Amino acid sequence: MSDRSIKPYDKPAGGWDSLKRSWQALRDEGIVTRGAKALLRTNQNDGFDCPGCAWPDRNPNSTFEFCENGVKAVAAEATAKRIGAEFFAAHTVAELAARDDLWLEAQGRLTEPLRYDAASDRYRPIAWDEAFAAIGARLRGLAHPDEALFYTSGRTSNEAAFLYQLFVREFGTNNLPDCSNLCHEASGVAMGEQIGSGKGAVLLEDFEQAEAIFIFGQNPGTNHPRMLGELRAAAKRGCRIVVFNPLRERGLERFAYPQSPADMLTGSSTPIASHYYQLRIGGDLAALTGLCKHLLAAGSLDREFIAAHTQDFESFAAAVEAEPWERIVEQSGLTRTQIEQAAQIYDASRATIFCWGMGITQHRRSVATIQMLMNTLLLKGNIGKPGAGPCPVRGHSNVQGDRTMGIYEKPSDEFLDRLGAEFGFEPPRKHGHDVVAAIQAMRDGQAKVLFAMGGNFAAATPDSERTAEALRRCDLTVHVSTKLNRSHLVHGREAFILPCLGRSEIDQQAEGRQAVTVEDSMSMVHLSSGLKPPASEQLLSEPAIVARLARATLPDTTTPWRELVAHYDRIRERIARVIPGFEDFNARVRVPGGFHLHHPGRERVFPTCSGKAVFFAHALADEVLFAEPGVYELMTVRSHDQYNTTIYGLDDRYRGVHGFRRVCFIHPEDLRERGWQAGMLVDITSIWRDGIERIVRGFMLVEYDIPKGCLASYFPETNALVPLDNVAERAGTPASKSIPVRLSPSAAGTEAS
Ligand SMILES: Nc1nc2c(c(=O)[nH]1)N[C@H]1C(S)=C(S)[C@@H](COP(=O)(O)OP(=O)(O)OC[C@H]3O[C@@H](n4cnc5c(=O)[nH]c(N)nc54)[C@H](O)[C@@H]3O)O[C@H]1N2
Ligand SMILES: Nc1nc2c(c(=O)[nH]1)N[C@H]1C(S)=C(S)[C@@H](COP(=O)(O)OP(=O)(O)OC[C@H]3O[C@@H](n4cnc5c(=O)[nH]c(N)nc54)[C@H](O)[C@@H]3O)O[C@H]1N2
Ligand SMILES: [Mo]
């Protein structure tokens, strides 16, 4: 293990350190030559889509675009390490459960299907047919299909997702919780009501034309590194880049572009943010209210746009005007001068993009905050013109596509009608459970089976202890996975691990080599075909797993599962008939670069009830929840060396943390007030209405440039602190960026041990 230290990082993001860390990732996985070859084909026309983030590719024909965290994601999948029968014979599940997430991830790729054997507390190999028969029998034996839950993580391809939701609905339930419920759900809810579409309305070309780009609650230097290339180009041509973030994130401050020989050889770099506002955690709603208040007072609005394309402006304006500046200042943590300065920059720009990430969506009032972001855009007509619009930056590389394919617990009747007509069955109409409701259903014994298509349900979800209890109550848990993770170890009475192909691998089916498709954060749909031989001969593709499970579960199905999987063009033909926008799918997706799914907002068409974009008023709360002395607001974020629950390493380079993850960033004055020192270990206890004690122990305090009263730690270590019902109003997303907590000195001592 590397040495533990805190060393503030004084270099720009990117640069040589980024290249160094990439090579280290390839070396650690034992794939220096093979990995490098695979990487050169990510996001290329005839290669595979990077399994990292959902940021779009600039030009699929251009030379390879380097991204440190893309390299780590590919290297993790392309690793030379394998775990099979011998590994599982050598370790009981109890032993494995005592290991940390870094160790679990580092063991390598899963190679054969496994079934949990309770007598020996071990996973043992099982033949695929036997596994499907056992799972199918268990599903058929349920009293009602709603007793089963079918989770999806956002790496799953369109083809797999489409077949999966079809299987689940033929089986008879809409219980399709997904990682989106933990992620951008609030964006979909908020924007759907306002502009009739939950997706972003900008394209990369808009980044070339924007006069201002506002970035709220997003850390692209770590989570969407290729976005820094766009921001750098924008900054260089004088576009204002305005950041709202409690933390000073290095990637938003300075960037040395690894693709630029000048940057790399001369050590130069580009400042990214022109203005950086370190607001309080959860202060965005107030800050945006202030922005709107200033614009309204200045009378600086796009009145033509408002009159022609929007409704409810008057009531919105009245509500904003009624908010006193004192409350705006108090709740945002910014001064009135700062807010007015930001408003003036916004006002002066003729085309503005708003980007946002988890710092906006994972709060109790995230839907209101996103609607306020949209209100602000609408006031100046910043949608449906070049260089302007909303840009929710999605997470997983195909999380947006999975939703488009019908992975949704609240499907519309229109979608179900089309699906049922195409496949000749009557889909269930009752809406299903999202992630939090799924956990509650398992806890209460209403759901008995959890089937997960990818992801790491046990580690990604809130309230770890209660979630673990819920999972252990299940009769059956099944995980389709590439790597060992926590969810395999926190399992139901019966449990299976079904190992699948990764995106970088060749997918050979009865009628030849197959490609899948994905949709990025800007609604570009394109092909992805793996290039490497599979990690093991026994791996099945995700579509093949769904088809075989469907045949084992549904005795009366008339869907030609075998034929659909023999050639994925047949799945795409069905998608083309069921999902609007996919007409002529097979031909269009083969055009280099793929195609763009039309976004009506780009033409100022808003498919809401009234056909207009809607202003929504959202009053600020009278008081902040649990505002008592000694209570802080904690946000749980990603380090630079992780992909969600996959931990690649123990460093968070840009934040200066090396060799460990149990840290808690705190303002120096908050330390002094308590008479504490940096380096001291604390226990963190969250506060909630239910009287349950939620505590995590032994976190090292690190002095940081963060507003007073605010703290930051990494997830998933702190998920135990997020109460299950501390969720976003109307979206149900766990409020994992606003957790009221107290700190106490840890019995573990005062120094990192
Ligand atoms: N390498 C890598 N890439 C990834 C991922 C990964 O784990 N690793 N995860 C993928 C996924 S699924 C997702 S969803 C995205 C996540 O990408 P991000 O949205 O960047 O996610 P977080 O790391 O959670 O960072 C949230 C940011 O919001 C800020 N923030 C927190 N609270 C507030 C607030 O109240 N207001 C404001 N204005 N800011 C706030 C934090 O300081 C932090 O900078 O990245 C995707 N890409
Ligand atoms: N406290 C807190 N909690 C959070 C968040 C937060 O910011 N704070 N962020 C939330 C967000 S934004 C998200 S999206 C969720 C993420 O939740 P998930 O999507 O459930 O979790 P991941 O960590 O992305 O899943 C990793 C696992 O996916 C499997 N995998 C990798 N590639 C493939 C593949 O190609 N196919 C299949 N079948 N499996 C594969 C591997 O076994 C790996 O262990 O976490 C959420 N949880
Ligand atoms: Mo996400």
PDB file of C-alpha atoms and ligand atoms in Angstrom, residues 52-54 69-70 72 179 183-184 215-220 222-225 244-247 249 252 276-277 279-284 356-360 362-363 393-396 635-640 642-646 648 655 715 737, ligand 1:
ATOM      1  CA  GLY A  52     -16.226   5.349 -18.549  1.00  0.00           C
ATOM      2  CA  CYS A  53     -18.439   8.399 -18.633  1.00  0.00           C
ATOM      3  CA  ALA A  54     -21.270   9.584 -20.908  1.00  0.00           C
ATOM      4  CA  ASN A  69      -9.880   7.975 -16.264  1.00  0.00           C
ATOM      5  CA  GLY A  70     -10.998   6.399 -19.530  1.00  0.00           C
ATOM      6  CA  LYS A  72      -8.357   3.345 -15.955  1.00  0.00           C
ATOM      7  CA  CYS A 179     -28.755   3.625 -11.288  1.00  0.00           C
ATOM      8  CA  CYS A 183     -28.104   9.873 -10.218  1.00  0.00           C
ATOM      9  CA  HIS A 184     -29.866  12.240 -12.670  1.00  0.00           C
ATOM     10  CA  ILE A 215     -21.042  24.674 -14.310  1.00  0.00           C
ATOM     11  CA  PHE A 216     -23.010  23.745 -11.224  1.00  0.00           C
ATOM     12  CA  GLY A 217     -22.037  20.876  -8.932  1.00  0.00           C
ATOM     13  CA  GLN A 218     -19.891  18.914 -11.326  1.00  0.00           C
ATOM     14  CA  ASN A 219     -16.237  17.864 -11.217  1.00  0.00           C
ATOM     15  CA  PRO A 220     -15.256  17.191 -14.823  1.00  0.00           C
ATOM     16  CA  THR A 222     -12.180  13.636 -12.476  1.00  0.00           C
ATOM     17  CA  ASN A 223     -15.531  12.461 -13.774  1.00  0.00           C
ATOM     18  CA  HIS A 224     -15.692  13.748 -17.351  1.00  0.00           C
ATOM     19  CA  PRO A 225     -12.073  14.549 -18.209  1.00  0.00           C
ATOM     20  CA  PHE A 244     -20.668  27.167  -8.629  1.00  0.00           C
ATOM     21  CA  ASN A 245     -19.088  24.618  -6.317  1.00  0.00           C
ATOM     22  CA  PRO A 246     -18.343  24.532  -2.592  1.00  0.00           C
ATOM     23  CA  LEU A 247     -14.941  22.958  -3.320  1.00  0.00           C
ATOM     24  CA  GLU A 249     -11.807  21.585  -7.920  1.00  0.00           C
ATOM     25  CA  LEU A 252     -12.099  23.624 -13.033  1.00  0.00           C
ATOM     26  CA  TYR A 276     -15.560  30.624  -9.129  1.00  0.00           C
ATOM     27  CA  TYR A 277     -18.319  30.863  -6.533  1.00  0.00           C
ATOM     28  CA  LEU A 279     -21.405  28.512  -2.286  1.00  0.00           C
ATOM     29  CA  ARG A 280     -22.746  26.460   0.605  1.00  0.00           C
ATOM     30  CA  ILE A 281     -23.732  22.851   0.003  1.00  0.00           C
ATOM     31  CA  GLY A 282     -27.329  22.969  -1.216  1.00  0.00           C
ATOM     32  CA  GLY A 283     -27.064  26.744  -1.732  1.00  0.00           C
ATOM     33  CA  ASP A 284     -27.789  26.640  -5.462  1.00  0.00           C
ATOM     34  CA  TRP A 356     -24.763  20.323 -13.912  1.00  0.00           C
ATOM     35  CA  GLY A 357     -23.953  17.098 -12.115  1.00  0.00           C
ATOM     36  CA  MET A 358     -24.422  15.291  -8.837  1.00  0.00           C
ATOM     37  CA  GLY A 359     -23.817  18.433  -6.757  1.00  0.00           C
ATOM     38  CA  ILE A 360     -27.258  19.529  -7.979  1.00  0.00           C
ATOM     39  CA  GLN A 362     -28.484  14.601  -4.954  1.00  0.00           C
ATOM     40  CA  HIS A 363     -30.306  16.969  -2.605  1.00  0.00           C
ATOM     41  CA  VAL A 393     -23.921  15.796 -17.677  1.00  0.00           C
ATOM     42  CA  ARG A 394     -24.853  12.140 -17.284  1.00  0.00           C
ATOM     43  CA  GLY A 395     -22.753   9.554 -15.543  1.00  0.00           C
ATOM     44  CA  HIS A 396     -22.545   6.016 -16.868  1.00  0.00           C
ATOM     45  CA  MET A 635     -21.468  15.773   0.782  1.00  0.00           C
ATOM     46  CA  THR A 636     -20.262  12.408  -0.492  1.00  0.00           C
ATOM     47  CA  VAL A 637     -18.186  12.691  -3.669  1.00  0.00           C
ATOM     48  CA  ARG A 638     -15.874  10.670  -5.912  1.00  0.00           C
ATOM     49  CA  SER A 639     -12.112  10.615  -5.572  1.00  0.00           C
ATOM     50  CA  HIS A 640      -9.924  10.741  -8.665  1.00  0.00           C
ATOM     51  CA  GLN A 642     -12.553   5.448  -8.410  1.00  0.00           C
ATOM     52  CA  TYR A 643     -15.375   4.699 -10.763  1.00  0.00           C
ATOM     53  CA  ASN A 644     -18.428   4.826  -8.540  1.00  0.00           C
ATOM     54  CA  THR A 645     -18.059   1.779  -6.290  1.00  0.00           C
ATOM     55  CA  THR A 646     -15.036   0.486  -8.219  1.00  0.00           C
ATOM     56  CA  TYR A 648      -8.843   1.755  -8.585  1.00  0.00           C
ATOM     57  CA  ARG A 655      -7.251  17.162  -3.814  1.00  0.00           C
ATOM     58  CA  PHE A 715     -18.656   7.437  -1.289  1.00  0.00           C
ATOM     59  CA  LYS A 737     -24.854  15.501  -1.071  1.00  0.00           C
TER      60      LYS A 737
HETATM   61  N1  LIG B   1     -13.552   8.631 -13.255  1.00  0.00           N
HETATM   62  C1  LIG B   1     -14.850   8.605 -12.972  1.00  0.00           C
HETATM   63  N2  LIG B   1     -15.737   9.063 -13.873  1.00  0.00           N
HETATM   64  C2  LIG B   1     -17.055   9.049 -13.589  1.00  0.00           C
HETATM   65  C3  LIG B   1     -17.549   8.480 -12.387  1.00  0.00           C
HETATM   66  C4  LIG B   1     -16.588   8.029 -11.428  1.00  0.00           C
HETATM   67  O1  LIG B   1     -16.927   7.602 -10.316  1.00  0.00           O
HETATM   68  N3  LIG B   1     -15.262   8.099 -11.762  1.00  0.00           N
HETATM   69  N4  LIG B   1     -18.897   8.361 -12.159  1.00  0.00           N
HETATM   70  C5  LIG B   1     -19.795   8.543 -13.303  1.00  0.00           C
HETATM   71  C6  LIG B   1     -21.145   8.821 -12.825  1.00  0.00           C
HETATM   72  S1  LIG B   1     -22.230   7.528 -12.624  1.00  0.00           S
HETATM   73  C7  LIG B   1     -21.577  10.090 -12.626  1.00  0.00           C
HETATM   74  S2  LIG B   1     -23.169  10.396 -12.150  1.00  0.00           S
HETATM   75  C8  LIG B   1     -20.721  11.253 -12.890  1.00  0.00           C
HETATM   76  C9  LIG B   1     -20.583  12.073 -11.608  1.00  0.00           C
HETATM   77  O2  LIG B   1     -19.843  13.219 -11.814  1.00  0.00           O
HETATM   78  P1  LIG B   1     -20.023  14.487 -10.815  1.00  0.00           P
HETATM   79  O3  LIG B   1     -21.374  15.063 -10.969  1.00  0.00           O
HETATM   80  O4  LIG B   1     -18.858  15.391 -11.044  1.00  0.00           O
HETATM   81  O5  LIG B   1     -19.967  13.751  -9.367  1.00  0.00           O
HETATM   82  P2  LIG B   1     -19.316  13.933  -7.920  1.00  0.00           P
HETATM   83  O6  LIG B   1     -17.951  13.420  -7.771  1.00  0.00           O
HETATM   84  O7  LIG B   1     -20.300  13.334  -7.020  1.00  0.00           O
HETATM   85  O8  LIG B   1     -19.089  15.472  -7.777  1.00  0.00           O
HETATM   86  C10 LIG B   1     -20.024  16.382  -7.543  1.00  0.00           C
HETATM   87  C11 LIG B   1     -19.444  17.794  -7.530  1.00  0.00           C
HETATM   88  O9  LIG B   1     -20.471  18.590  -6.989  1.00  0.00           O
HETATM   89  C12 LIG B   1     -19.958  19.424  -5.971  1.00  0.00           C
HETATM   90  N5  LIG B   1     -21.068  19.686  -5.033  1.00  0.00           N
HETATM   91  C13 LIG B   1     -21.477  18.928  -3.989  1.00  0.00           C
HETATM   92  N6  LIG B   1     -22.545  19.489  -3.399  1.00  0.00           N
HETATM   93  C14 LIG B   1     -22.827  20.618  -4.091  1.00  0.00           C
HETATM   94  C15 LIG B   1     -23.836  21.612  -3.984  1.00  0.00           C
HETATM   95  O10 LIG B   1     -24.695  21.600  -3.116  1.00  0.00           O
HETATM   96  N7  LIG B   1     -23.821  22.607  -4.914  1.00  0.00           N
HETATM   97  C16 LIG B   1     -22.883  22.684  -5.898  1.00  0.00           C
HETATM   98  N8  LIG B   1     -22.962  23.688  -6.767  1.00  0.00           N
HETATM   99  N9  LIG B   1     -21.899  21.772  -5.991  1.00  0.00           N
HETATM  100  C17 LIG B   1     -21.892  20.737  -5.124  1.00  0.00           C
HETATM  101  C18 LIG B   1     -18.790  18.676  -5.402  1.00  0.00           C
HETATM  102  O11 LIG B   1     -17.882  19.562  -4.769  1.00  0.00           O
HETATM  103  C19 LIG B   1     -18.217  18.002  -6.645  1.00  0.00           C
HETATM  104  O12 LIG B   1     -17.317  18.868  -7.301  1.00  0.00           O
HETATM  105  O13 LIG B   1     -19.412  10.879 -13.290  1.00  0.00           O
HETATM  106  C20 LIG B   1     -19.321   9.725 -14.129  1.00  0.00           C
HETATM  107  N10 LIG B   1     -17.925   9.583 -14.477  1.00  0.00           N
END
